[in-house]
PDB file of C-alpha atoms in Angstrom:
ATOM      1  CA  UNK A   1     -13.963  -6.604  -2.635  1.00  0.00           C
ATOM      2  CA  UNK A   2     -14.302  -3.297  -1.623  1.00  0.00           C
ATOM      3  CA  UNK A   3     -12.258  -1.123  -3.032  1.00  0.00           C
ATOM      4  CA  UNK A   4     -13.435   2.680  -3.265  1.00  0.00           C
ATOM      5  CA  UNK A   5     -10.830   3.889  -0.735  1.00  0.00           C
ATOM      6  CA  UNK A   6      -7.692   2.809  -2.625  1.00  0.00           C
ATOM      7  CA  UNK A   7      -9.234   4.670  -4.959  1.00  0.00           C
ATOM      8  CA  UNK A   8      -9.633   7.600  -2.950  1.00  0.00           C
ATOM      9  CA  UNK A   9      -5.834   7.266  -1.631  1.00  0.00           C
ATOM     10  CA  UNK A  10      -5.033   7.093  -5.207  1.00  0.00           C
ATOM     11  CA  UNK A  11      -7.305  10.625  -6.228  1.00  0.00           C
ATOM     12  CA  UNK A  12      -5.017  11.948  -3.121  1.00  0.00           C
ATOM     13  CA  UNK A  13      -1.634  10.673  -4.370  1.00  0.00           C
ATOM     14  CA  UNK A  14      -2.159  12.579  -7.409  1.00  0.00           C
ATOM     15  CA  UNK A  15      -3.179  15.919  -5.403  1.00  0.00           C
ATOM     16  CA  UNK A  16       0.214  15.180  -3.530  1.00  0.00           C
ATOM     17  CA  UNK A  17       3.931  17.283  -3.499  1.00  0.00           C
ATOM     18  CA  UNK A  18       5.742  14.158  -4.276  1.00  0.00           C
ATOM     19  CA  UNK A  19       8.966  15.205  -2.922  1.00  0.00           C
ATOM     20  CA  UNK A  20       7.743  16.226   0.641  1.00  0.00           C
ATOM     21  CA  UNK A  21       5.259  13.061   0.536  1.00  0.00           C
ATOM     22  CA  UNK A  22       5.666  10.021  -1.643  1.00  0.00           C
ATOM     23  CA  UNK A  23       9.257  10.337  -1.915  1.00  0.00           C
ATOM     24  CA  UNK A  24      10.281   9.629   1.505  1.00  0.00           C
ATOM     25  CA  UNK A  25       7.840   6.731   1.964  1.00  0.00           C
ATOM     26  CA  UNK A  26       9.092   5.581  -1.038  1.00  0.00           C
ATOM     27  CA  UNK A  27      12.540   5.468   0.004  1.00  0.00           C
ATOM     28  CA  UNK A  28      12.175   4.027   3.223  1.00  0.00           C
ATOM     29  CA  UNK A  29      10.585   0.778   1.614  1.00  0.00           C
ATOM     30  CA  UNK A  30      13.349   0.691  -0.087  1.00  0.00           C
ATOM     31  CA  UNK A  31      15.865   1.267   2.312  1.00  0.00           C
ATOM     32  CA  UNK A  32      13.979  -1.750   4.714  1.00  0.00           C
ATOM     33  CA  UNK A  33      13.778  -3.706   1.338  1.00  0.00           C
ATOM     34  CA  UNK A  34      17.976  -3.072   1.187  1.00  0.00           C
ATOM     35  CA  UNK A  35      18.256  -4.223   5.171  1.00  0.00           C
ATOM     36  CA  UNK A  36      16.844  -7.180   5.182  1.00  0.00           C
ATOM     37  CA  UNK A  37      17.779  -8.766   2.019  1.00  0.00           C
ATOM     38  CA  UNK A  38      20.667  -7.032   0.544  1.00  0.00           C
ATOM     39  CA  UNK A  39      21.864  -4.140  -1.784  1.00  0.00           C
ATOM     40  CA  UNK A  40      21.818  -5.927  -4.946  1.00  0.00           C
ATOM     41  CA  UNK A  41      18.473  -6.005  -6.689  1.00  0.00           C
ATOM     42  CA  UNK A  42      18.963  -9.130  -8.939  1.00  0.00           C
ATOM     43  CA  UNK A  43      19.338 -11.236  -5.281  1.00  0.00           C
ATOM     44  CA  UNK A  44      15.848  -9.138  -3.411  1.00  0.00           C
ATOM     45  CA  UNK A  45      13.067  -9.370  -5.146  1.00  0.00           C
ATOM     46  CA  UNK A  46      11.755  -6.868  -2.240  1.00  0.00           C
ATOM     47  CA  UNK A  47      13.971  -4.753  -3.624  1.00  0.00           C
ATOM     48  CA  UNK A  48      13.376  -4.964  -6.770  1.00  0.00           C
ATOM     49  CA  UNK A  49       9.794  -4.488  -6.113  1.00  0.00           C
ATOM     50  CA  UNK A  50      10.470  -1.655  -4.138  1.00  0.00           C
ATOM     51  CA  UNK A  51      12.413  -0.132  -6.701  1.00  0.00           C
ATOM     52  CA  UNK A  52      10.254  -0.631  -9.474  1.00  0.00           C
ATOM     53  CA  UNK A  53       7.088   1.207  -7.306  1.00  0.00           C
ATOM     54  CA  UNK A  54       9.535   4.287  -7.144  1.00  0.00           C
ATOM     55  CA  UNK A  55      10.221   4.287 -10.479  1.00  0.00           C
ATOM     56  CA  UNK A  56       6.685   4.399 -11.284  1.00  0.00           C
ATOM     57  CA  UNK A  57       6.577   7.711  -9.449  1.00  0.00           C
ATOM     58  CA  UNK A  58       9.169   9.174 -11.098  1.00  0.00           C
ATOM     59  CA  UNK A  59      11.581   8.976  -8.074  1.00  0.00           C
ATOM     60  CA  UNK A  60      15.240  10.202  -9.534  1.00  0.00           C
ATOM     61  CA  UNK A  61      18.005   7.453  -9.499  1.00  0.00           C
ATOM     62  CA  UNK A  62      19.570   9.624  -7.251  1.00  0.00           C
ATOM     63  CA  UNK A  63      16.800   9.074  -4.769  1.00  0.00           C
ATOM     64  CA  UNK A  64      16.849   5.614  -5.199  1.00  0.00           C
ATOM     65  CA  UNK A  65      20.649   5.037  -5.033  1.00  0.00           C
ATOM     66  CA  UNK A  66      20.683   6.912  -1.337  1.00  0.00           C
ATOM     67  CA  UNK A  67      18.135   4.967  -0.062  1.00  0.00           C
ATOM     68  CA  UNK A  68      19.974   1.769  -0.840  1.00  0.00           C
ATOM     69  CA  UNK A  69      22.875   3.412   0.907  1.00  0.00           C
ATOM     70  CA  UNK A  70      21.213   4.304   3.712  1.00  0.00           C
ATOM     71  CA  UNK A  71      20.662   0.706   4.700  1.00  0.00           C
ATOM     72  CA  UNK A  72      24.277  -0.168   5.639  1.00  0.00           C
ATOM     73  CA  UNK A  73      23.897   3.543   7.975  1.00  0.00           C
ATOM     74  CA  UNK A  74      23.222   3.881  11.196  1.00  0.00           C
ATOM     75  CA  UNK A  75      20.539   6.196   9.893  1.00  0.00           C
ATOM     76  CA  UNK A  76      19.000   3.483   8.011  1.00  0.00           C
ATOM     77  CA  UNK A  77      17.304   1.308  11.550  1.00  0.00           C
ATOM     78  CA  UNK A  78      13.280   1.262  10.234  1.00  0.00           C
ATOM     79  CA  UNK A  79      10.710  -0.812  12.261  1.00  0.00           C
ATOM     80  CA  UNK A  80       7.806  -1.721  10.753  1.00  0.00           C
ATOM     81  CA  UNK A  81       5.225  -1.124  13.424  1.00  0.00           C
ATOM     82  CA  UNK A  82       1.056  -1.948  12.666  1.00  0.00           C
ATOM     83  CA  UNK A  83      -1.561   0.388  14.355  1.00  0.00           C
ATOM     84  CA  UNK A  84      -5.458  -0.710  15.088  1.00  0.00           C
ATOM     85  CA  UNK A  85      -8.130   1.160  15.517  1.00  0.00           C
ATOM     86  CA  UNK A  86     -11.709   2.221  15.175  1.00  0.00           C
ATOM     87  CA  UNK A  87     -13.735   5.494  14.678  1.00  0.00           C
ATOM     88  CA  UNK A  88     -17.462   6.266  14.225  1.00  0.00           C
ATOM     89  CA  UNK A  89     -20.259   4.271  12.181  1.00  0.00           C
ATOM     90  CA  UNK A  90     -18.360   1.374  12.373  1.00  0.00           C
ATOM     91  CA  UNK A  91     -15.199   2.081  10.630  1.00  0.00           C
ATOM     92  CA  UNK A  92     -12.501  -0.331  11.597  1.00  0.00           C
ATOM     93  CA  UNK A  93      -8.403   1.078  10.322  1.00  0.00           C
ATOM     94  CA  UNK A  94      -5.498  -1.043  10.055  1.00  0.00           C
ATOM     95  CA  UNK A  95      -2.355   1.526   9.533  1.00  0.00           C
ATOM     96  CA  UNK A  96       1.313   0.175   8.576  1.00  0.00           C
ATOM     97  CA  UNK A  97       3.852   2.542   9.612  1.00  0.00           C
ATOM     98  CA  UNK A  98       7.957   2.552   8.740  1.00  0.00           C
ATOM     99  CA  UNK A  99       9.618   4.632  11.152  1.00  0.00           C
ATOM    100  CA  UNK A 100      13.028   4.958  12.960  1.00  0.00           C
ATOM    101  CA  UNK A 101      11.519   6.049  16.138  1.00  0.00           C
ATOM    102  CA  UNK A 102       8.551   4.005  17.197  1.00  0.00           C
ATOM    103  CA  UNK A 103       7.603   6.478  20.481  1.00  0.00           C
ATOM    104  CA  UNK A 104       7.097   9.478  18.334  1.00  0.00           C
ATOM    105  CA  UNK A 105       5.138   7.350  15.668  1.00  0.00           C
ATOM    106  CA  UNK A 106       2.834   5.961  18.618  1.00  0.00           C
ATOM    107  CA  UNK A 107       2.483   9.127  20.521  1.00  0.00           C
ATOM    108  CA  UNK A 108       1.330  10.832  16.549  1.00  0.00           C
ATOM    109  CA  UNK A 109      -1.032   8.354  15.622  1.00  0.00           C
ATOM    110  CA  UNK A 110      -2.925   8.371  19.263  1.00  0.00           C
ATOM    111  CA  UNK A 111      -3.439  11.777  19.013  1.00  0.00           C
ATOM    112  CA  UNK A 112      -5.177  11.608  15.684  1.00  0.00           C
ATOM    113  CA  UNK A 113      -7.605   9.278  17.271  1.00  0.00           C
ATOM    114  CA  UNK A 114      -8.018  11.043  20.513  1.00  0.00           C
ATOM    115  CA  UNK A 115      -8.608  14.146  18.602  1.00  0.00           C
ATOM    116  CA  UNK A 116     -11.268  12.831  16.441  1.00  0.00           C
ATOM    117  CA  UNK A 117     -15.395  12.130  18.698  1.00  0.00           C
ATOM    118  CA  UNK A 118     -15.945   8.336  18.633  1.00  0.00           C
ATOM    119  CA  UNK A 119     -12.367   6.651  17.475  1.00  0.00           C
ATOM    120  CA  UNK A 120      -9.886   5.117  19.501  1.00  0.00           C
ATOM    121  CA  UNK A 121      -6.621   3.030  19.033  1.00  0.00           C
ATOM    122  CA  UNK A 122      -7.393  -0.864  19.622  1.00  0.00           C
ATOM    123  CA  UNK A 123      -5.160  -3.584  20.822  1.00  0.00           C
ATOM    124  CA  UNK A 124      -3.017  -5.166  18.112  1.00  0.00           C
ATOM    125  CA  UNK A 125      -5.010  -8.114  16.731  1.00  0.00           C
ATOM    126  CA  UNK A 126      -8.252  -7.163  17.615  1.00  0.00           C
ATOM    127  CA  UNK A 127      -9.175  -6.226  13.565  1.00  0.00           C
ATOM    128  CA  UNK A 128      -6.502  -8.103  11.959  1.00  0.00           C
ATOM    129  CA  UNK A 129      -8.810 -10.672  11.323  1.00  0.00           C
ATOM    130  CA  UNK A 130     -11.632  -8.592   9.749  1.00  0.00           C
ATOM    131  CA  UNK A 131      -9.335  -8.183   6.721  1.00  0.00           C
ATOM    132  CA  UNK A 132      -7.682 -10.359   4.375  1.00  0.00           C
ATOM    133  CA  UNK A 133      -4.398  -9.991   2.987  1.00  0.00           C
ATOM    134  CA  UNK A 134      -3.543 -10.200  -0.306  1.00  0.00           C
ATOM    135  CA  UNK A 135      -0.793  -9.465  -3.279  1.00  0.00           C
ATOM    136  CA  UNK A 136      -1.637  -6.750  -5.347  1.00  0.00           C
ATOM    137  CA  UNK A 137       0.143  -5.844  -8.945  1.00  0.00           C
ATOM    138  CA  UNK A 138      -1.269  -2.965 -11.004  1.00  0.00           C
ATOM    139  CA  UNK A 139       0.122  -3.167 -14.474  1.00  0.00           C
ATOM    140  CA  UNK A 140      -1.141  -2.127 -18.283  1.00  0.00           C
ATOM    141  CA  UNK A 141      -0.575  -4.433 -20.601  1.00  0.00           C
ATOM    142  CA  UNK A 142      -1.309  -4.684 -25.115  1.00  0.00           C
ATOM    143  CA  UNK A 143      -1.548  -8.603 -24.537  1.00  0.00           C
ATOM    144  CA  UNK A 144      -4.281 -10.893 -24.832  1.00  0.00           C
ATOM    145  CA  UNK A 145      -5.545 -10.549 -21.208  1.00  0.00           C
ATOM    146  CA  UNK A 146      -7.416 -13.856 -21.203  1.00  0.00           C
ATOM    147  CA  UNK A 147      -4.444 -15.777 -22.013  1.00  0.00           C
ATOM    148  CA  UNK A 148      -2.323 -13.754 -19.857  1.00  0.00           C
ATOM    149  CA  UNK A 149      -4.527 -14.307 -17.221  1.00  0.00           C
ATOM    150  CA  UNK A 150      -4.227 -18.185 -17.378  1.00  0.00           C
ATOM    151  CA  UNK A 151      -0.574 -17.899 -17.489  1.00  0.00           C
ATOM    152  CA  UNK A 152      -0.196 -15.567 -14.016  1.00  0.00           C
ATOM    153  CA  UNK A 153      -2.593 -18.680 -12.363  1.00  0.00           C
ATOM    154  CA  UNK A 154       0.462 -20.872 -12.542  1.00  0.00           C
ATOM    155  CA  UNK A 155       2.134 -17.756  -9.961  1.00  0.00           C
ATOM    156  CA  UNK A 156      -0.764 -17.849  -7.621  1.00  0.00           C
ATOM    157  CA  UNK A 157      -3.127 -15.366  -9.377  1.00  0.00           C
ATOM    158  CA  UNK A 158      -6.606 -15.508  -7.634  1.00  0.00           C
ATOM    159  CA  UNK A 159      -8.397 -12.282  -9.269  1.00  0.00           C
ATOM    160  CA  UNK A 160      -7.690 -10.451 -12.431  1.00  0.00           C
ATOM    161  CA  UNK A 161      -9.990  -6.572 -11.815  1.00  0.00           C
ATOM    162  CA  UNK A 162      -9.932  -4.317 -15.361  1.00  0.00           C
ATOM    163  CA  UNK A 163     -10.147  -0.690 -14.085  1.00  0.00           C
ATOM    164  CA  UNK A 164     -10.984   1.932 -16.758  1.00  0.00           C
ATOM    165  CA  UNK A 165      -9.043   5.447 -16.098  1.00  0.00           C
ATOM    166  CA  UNK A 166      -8.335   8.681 -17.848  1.00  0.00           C
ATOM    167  CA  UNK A 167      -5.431   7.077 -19.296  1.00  0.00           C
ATOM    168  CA  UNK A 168      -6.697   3.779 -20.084  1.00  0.00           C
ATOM    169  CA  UNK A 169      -7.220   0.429 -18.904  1.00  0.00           C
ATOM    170  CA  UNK A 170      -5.030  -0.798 -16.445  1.00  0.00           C
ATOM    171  CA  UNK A 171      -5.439  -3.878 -14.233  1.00  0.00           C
ATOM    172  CA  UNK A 172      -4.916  -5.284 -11.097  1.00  0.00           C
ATOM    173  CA  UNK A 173      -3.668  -8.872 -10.248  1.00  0.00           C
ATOM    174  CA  UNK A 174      -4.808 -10.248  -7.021  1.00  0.00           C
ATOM    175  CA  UNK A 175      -3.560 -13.220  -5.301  1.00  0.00           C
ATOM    176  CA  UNK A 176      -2.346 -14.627  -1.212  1.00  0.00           C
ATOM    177  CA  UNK A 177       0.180 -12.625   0.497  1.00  0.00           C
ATOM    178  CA  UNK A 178       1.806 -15.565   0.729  1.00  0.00           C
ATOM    179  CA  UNK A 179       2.377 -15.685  -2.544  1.00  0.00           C
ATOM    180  CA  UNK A 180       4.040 -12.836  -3.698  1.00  0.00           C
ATOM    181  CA  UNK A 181       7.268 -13.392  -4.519  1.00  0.00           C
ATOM    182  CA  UNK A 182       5.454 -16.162  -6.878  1.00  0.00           C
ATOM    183  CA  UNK A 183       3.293 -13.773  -8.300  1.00  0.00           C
ATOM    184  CA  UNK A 184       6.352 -10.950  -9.014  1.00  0.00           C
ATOM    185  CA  UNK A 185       8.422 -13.590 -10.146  1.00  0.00           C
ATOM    186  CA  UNK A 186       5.640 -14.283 -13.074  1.00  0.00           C
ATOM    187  CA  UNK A 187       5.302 -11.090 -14.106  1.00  0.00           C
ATOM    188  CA  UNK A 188       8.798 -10.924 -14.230  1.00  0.00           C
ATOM    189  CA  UNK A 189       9.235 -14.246 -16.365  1.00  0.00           C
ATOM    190  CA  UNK A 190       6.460 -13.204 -18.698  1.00  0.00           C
ATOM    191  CA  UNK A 191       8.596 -10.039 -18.983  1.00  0.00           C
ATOM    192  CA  UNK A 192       4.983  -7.818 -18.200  1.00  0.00           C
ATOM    193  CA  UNK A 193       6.349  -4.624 -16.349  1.00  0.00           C
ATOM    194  CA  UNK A 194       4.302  -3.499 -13.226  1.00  0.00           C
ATOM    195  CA  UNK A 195       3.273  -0.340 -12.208  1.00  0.00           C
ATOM    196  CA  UNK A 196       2.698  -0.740  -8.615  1.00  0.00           C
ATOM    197  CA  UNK A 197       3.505  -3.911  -6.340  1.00  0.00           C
ATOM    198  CA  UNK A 198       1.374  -3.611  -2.989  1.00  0.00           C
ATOM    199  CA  UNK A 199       0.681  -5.909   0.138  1.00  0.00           C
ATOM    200  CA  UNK A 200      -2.738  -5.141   0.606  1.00  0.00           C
ATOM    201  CA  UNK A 201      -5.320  -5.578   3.506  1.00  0.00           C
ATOM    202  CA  UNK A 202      -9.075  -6.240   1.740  1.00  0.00           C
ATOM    203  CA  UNK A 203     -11.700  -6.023   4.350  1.00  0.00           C
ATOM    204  CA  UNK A 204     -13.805  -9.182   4.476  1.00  0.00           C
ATOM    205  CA  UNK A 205     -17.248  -7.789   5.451  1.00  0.00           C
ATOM    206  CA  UNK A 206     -17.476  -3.782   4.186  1.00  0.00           C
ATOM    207  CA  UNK A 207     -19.470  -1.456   4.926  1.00  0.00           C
ATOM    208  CA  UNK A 208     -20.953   1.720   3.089  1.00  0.00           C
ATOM    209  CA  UNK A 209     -21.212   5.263   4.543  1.00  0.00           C
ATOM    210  CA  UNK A 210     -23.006   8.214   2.861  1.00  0.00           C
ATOM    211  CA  UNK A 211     -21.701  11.461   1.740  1.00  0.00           C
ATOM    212  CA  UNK A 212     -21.247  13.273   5.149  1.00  0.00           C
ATOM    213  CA  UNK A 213     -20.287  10.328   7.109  1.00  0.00           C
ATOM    214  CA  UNK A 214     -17.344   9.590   4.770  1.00  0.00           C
ATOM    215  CA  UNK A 215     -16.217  13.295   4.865  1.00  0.00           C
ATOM    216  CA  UNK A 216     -15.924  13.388   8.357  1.00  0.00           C
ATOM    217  CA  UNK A 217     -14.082   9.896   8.189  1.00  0.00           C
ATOM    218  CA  UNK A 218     -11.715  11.377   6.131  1.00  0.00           C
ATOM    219  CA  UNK A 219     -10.728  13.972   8.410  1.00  0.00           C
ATOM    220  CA  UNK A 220      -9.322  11.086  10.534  1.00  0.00           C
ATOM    221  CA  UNK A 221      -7.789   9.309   7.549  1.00  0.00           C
ATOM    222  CA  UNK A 222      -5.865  12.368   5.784  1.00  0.00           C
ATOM    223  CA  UNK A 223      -4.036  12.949   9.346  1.00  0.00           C
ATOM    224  CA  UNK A 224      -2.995   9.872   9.763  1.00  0.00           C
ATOM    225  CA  UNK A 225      -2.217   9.054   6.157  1.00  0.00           C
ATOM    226  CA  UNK A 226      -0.229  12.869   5.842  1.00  0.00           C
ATOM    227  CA  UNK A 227       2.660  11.335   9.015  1.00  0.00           C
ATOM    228  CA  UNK A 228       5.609  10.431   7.476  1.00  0.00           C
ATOM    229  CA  UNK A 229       5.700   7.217   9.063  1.00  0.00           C
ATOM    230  CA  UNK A 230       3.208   5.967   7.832  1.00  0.00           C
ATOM    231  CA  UNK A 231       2.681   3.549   4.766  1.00  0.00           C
ATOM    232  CA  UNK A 232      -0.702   2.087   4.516  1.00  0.00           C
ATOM    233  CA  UNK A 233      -3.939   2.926   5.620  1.00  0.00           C
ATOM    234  CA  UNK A 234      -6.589   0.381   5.349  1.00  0.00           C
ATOM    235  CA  UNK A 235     -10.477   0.617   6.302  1.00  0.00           C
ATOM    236  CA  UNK A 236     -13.600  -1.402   6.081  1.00  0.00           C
ATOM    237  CA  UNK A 237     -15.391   1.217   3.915  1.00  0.00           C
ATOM    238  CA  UNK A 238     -16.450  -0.118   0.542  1.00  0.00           C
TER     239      UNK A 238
END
């Protein structure tokens, strides 16, 4: 699976003022979390989930608290709103956007793409298939991971990745979007804490670009992934 731009995004996150940025995505998944399934945390594992990504960002309680409140606002109406599209050398973009006004949201991410030779917003469905969709849990762990990893199969674990960073090993447990609230639940039972709980969108056939391709790619990809409303930004780039 390719996998180099998540780690791109994640070079980026770091490089990132987390109040004006992560924060407020942050909160709105958690505030959508809240909407559809409640305020309490112990009854939405969305929530929970949600909760436990801010946390892992350092979000202050505070932070947190509103955004639960928000939800039983009028202020707190999200949609959550998918984008397709394509640019040059065969790049293919699936964006995920949370917003409370759809029109603006629309109007922003067109002009990225009409702004940028050779890209141009699809219709919906027309690339959903070229990527697969998967639960993803990033978590560090001082357990045996080979036993562990047996254990999380019984959840719906399909992949186990090791990832070596400046801090450490960390790891990554794949499995079906379908499955998870399965796969959260485990980690939960097993009492392993996660780091980050994603929905992700792995492309199915990837494809490479060289150094100046994938710089002027990212032109296209820091605009869109800089709006506020959006959430996820997913390519076919390995």
């Amino acid at each position: 699976m390719g996998r180099a731009f998540e780690y791109r995004r994640a070079a980026k996150e770091k490089r990132w003022d987390k109040m004006s940025k992560v924060f407020p995505k942050l909160a709105k998944a958690i505030t959508v979390a809240a909407k559809e399934g409640g305020a309490d945390p112990a009854m939405n594992a969305k929530l929970r989930t949600a909760i436990a990504n801010a946390k892992a960002q350092n979000m202050p309680k505070d932070n947190i608290d509103a955004a639960i409140k928000r939800a039983s606002g009028k202020d707190g109406i999200f949609s959550e709103i998918t984008y397709e599209g394509k640019a040059a050398y065969g790049v293919l973009i699936f964006i995920e956007c949370t917003t409370d006004n759809p029109t603006r949201t629309i109007a922003n991410i067109k002009s990225y793409f009409n702004k940028t030779p050779n890209a141009s917003i699809l219709t919906n469905g027309s690339i959903d298939f070229m990527f697969a969709r998967k639960s993803a849990f990033e978590f560090r762990t001082d357990r045996n991971i080979e036993e562990l990893e047996l254990e999380l199969i019984d959840y719906g674990l399909e992949e186990l990745e090791s990832i070596k960073s400046e801090e450490g090993i960390y790891y990554i447990a794949y499995g079906d979007y379908k499955d998870f609230g399965r796969l959260n639940e485990g980690f939960e039972h097993l009492n392993v804490p996660i780091s980050k709980a994603t929905l992700q969108r792995i492309p199915t056939s990837p494809i490479s670009l060289n150094e100046t391709q994938m710089q002027e790619i990212e032109k296209l990809l820091d605009k869109i992934e800089d709006d506020d409303d959006v959430q996820a930004v997913y390519t076919n780039i390995e």
